[in-house]
Short mmCIF file of C-alpha atoms in Angstrom, two decimals:
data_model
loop_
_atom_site.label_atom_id
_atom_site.label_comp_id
_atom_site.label_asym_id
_atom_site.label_seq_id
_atom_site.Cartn_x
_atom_site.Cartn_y
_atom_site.Cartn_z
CA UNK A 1 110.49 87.67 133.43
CA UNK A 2 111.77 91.23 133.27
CA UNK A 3 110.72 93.70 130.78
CA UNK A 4 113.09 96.45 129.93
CA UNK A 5 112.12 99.53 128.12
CA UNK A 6 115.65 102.22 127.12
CA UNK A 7 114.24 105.18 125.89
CA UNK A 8 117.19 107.70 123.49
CA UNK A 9 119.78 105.18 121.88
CA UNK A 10 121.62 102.73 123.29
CA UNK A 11 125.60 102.35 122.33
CA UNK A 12 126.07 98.73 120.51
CA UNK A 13 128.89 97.76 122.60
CA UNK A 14 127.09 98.99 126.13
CA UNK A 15 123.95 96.55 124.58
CA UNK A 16 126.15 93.25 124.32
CA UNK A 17 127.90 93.93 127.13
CA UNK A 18 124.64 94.02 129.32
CA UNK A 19 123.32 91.15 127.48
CA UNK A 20 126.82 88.96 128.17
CA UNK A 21 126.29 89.49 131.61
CA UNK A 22 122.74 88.65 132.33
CA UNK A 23 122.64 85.59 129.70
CA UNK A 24 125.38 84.44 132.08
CA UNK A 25 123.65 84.81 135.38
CA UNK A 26 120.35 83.65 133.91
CA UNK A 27 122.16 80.26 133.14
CA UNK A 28 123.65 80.24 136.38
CA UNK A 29 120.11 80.67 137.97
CA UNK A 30 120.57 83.93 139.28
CA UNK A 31 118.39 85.78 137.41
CA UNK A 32 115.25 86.48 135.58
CA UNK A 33 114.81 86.18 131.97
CA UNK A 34 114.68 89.27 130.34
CA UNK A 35 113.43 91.01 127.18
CA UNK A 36 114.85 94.66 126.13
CA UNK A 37 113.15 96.79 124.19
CA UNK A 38 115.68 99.46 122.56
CA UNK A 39 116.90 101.64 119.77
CA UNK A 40 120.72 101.85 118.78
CA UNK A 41 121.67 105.08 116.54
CA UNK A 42 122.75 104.16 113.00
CA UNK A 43 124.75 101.07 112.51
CA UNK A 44 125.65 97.81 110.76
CA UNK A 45 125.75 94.67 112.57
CA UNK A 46 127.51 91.35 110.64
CA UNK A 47 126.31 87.93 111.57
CA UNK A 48 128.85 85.51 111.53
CA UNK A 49 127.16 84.51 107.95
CA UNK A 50 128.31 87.92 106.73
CA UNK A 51 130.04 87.99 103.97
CA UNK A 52 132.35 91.32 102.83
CA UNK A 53 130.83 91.90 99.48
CA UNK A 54 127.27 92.70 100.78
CA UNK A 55 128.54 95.54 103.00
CA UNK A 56 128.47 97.82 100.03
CA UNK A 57 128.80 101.14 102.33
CA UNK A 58 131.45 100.07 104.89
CA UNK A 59 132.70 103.85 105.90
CA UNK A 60 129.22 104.83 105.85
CA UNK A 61 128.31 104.22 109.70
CA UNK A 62 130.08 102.10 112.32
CA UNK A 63 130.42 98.27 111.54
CA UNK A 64 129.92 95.67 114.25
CA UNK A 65 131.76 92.12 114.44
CA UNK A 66 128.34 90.48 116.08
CA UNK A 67 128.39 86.36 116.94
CA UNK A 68 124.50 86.28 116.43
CA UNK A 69 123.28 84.24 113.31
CA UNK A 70 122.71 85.28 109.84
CA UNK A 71 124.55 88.20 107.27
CA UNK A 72 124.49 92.03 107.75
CA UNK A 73 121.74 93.50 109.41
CA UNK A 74 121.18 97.62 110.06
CA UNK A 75 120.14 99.20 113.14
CA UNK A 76 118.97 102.80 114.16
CA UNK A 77 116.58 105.21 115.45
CA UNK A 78 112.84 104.35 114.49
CA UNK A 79 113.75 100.75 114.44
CA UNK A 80 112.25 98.77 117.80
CA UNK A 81 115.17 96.16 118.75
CA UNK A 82 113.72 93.70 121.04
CA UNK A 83 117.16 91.61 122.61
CA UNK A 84 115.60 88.03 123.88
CA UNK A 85 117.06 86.79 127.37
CA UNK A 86 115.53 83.68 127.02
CA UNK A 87 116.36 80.34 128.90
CA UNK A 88 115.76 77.81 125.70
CA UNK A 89 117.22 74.71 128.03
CA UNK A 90 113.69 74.97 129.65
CA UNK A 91 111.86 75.54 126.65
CA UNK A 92 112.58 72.21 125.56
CA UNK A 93 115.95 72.53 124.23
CA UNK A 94 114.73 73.32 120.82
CA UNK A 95 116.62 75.39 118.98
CA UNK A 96 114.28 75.62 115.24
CA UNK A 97 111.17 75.52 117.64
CA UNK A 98 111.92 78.63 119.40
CA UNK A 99 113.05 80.62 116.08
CA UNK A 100 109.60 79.74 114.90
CA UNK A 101 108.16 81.00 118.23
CA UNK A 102 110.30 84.06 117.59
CA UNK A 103 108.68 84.33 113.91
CA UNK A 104 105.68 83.83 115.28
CA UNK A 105 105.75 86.36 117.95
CA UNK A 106 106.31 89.42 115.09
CA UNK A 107 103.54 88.10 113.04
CA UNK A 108 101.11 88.08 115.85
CA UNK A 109 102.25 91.62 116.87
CA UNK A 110 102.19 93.08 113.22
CA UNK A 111 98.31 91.18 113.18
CA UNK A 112 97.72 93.68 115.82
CA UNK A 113 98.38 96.25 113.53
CA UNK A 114 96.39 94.74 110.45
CA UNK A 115 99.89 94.04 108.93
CA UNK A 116 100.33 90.26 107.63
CA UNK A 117 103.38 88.92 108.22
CA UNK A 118 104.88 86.03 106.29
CA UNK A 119 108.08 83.80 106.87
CA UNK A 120 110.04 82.72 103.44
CA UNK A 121 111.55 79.38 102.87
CA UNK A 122 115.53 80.47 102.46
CA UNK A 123 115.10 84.01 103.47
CA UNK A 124 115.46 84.98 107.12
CA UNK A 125 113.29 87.21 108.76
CA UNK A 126 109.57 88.54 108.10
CA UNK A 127 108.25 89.87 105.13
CA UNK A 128 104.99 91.63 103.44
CA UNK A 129 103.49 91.56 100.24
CA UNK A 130 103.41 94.88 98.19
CA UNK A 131 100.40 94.53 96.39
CA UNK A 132 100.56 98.48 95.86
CA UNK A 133 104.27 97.75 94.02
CA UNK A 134 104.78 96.56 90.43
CA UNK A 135 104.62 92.72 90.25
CA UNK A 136 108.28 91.24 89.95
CA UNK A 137 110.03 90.32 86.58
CA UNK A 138 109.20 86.71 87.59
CA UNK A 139 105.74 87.90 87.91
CA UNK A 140 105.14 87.51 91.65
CA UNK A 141 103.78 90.11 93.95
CA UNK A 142 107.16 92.43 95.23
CA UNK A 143 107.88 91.71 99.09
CA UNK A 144 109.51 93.90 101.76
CA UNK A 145 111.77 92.86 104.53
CA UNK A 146 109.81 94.66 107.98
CA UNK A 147 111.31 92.52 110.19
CA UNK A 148 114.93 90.91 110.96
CA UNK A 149 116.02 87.88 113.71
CA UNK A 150 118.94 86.57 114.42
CA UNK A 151 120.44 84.98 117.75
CA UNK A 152 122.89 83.13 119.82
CA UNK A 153 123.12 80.70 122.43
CA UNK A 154 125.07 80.33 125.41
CA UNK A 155 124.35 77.58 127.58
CA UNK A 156 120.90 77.57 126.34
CA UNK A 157 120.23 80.78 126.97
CA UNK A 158 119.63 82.81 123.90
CA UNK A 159 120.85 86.88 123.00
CA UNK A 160 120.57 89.21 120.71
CA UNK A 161 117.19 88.83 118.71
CA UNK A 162 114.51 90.81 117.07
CA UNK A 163 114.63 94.21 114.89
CA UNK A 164 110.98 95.56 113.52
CA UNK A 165 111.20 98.51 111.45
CA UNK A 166 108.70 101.20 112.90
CA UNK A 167 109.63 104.39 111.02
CA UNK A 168 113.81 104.24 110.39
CA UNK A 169 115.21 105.90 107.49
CA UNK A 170 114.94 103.01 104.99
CA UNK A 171 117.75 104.96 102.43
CA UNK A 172 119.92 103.72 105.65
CA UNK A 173 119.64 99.84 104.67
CA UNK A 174 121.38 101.02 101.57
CA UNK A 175 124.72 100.62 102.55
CA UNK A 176 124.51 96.65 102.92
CA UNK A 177 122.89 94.08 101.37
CA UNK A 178 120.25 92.79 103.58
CA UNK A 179 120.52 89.36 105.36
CA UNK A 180 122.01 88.70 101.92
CA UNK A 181 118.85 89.76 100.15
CA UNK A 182 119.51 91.73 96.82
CA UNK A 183 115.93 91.28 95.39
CA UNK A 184 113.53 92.52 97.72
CA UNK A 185 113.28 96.02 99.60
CA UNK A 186 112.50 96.58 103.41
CA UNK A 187 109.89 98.41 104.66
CA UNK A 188 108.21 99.67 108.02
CA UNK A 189 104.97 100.16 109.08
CA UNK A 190 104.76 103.71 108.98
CA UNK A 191 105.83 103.15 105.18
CA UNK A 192 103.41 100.89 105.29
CA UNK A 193 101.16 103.93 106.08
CA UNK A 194 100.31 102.97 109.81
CA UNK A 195 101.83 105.78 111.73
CA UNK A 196 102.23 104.20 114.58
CA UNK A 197 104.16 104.76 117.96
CA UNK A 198 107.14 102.92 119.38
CA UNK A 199 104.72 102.77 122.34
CA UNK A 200 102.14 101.04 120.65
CA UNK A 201 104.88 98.49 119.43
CA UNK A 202 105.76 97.89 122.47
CA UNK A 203 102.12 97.39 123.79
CA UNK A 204 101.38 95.14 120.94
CA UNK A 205 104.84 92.85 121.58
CA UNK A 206 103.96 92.53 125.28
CA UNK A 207 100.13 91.48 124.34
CA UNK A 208 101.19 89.19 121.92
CA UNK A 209 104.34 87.41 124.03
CA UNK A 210 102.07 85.48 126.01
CA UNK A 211 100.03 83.84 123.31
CA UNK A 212 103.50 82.52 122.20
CA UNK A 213 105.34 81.84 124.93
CA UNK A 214 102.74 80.91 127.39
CA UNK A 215 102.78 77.26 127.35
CA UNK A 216 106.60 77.33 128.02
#
């Protein structure tokens, strides 16, 4: 297993490019899985669940065709993307198992940071409850998106991945519609009020990998 850490921003083409490549010689057994830790600057990303209407900013900053799962997504700086070079064929060939391992993976590093995590039934991605926020109109506590997933396969091996908000500009997430999401907001843990370090997301994803993927 490689780890690979890209400090500045990394160009969204340059990203799948690299990750193309090394899903393809990980399936053909000539390399090691990999996980990249990045930032991109400021940019939309559509899943091929996208749909037009929810990209309600489209001149605002560069639009990506991806082939990942799920609807429009932003990335930029302050915003830990963690692209997942994994070879799911022998992890048991299970594709809902591994999302959940994924899901798993940012609640146990959020835990690190006191932050509870939840997963919603319908809703992509992982969320917090904003007990400091008005309740709903339906009456339930308000929720934030802090976390985003979507991937691919090819030939079992899986790309593209993880986003965690650390401390982007959250008016950026204006431009689209979330994942498809028009009534929650998104959050990050420094909004969160945790003013934490890209570094100490990173330490906190590595520590926490193992007690997911460990048995695999």
């Amino acid at each position: 297993m490689e780890w690979k850490t890209s400090d500045g921003l990394t160009d969204y083409d340059d990203a799948v490019a690299f990750m193309e490549a090394r899903v393809a010689a990980i399936a053909a057994g000539e390399a090691d899985e990999c996980i990249w830790l990045l930032e991109h600057p400021p940019l939309y990303t559509a899943g091929t669940s996208a749909r037009r209407e929810d990209l309600t900013d489209p001149d605002r900053f560069p639009v990506y065709e991806s082939k990942r799962g799920g609807q429009y997504t932003y990335h930029g700086p302050g915003q830990r993307v963690v692209y997942v070079m994994l070879d799911v064929g022998k992890r048991g060939h299970d594709v809902r198992r591994f999302v959940k391992q994924l899901e798993n993976w940012v609640i146990s590093a959020l835990a690190e940071f006191n932050v509870t995590g939840e997963i919603r039934e319908g809703r992509v991605g992982v969320w917090v409850q904003r007990k400091d926020k008005p309740l709903t109109a339906n009456g339930q506590p308000a929720e934030d998106k802090i976390a985003a997933i979507g991937i691919r396969l090819r030939k079992w091996v899986s790309f593209h991945g993880i986003s965690i908000n650390v401390e982007p500009d959250l008016e950026h997430f204006s431009g689209i519609v979330p994942c498809g999401i028009q009534d929650h907001g998104v959050t990050s843990l420094v909004d969160l009020g945790l003013p934490v370090t890209m570094a100490v997301v990173d330490v906190a994803l590595q520590r926490t990998f193992e007690t997911v993927f460990g048995d695999d």
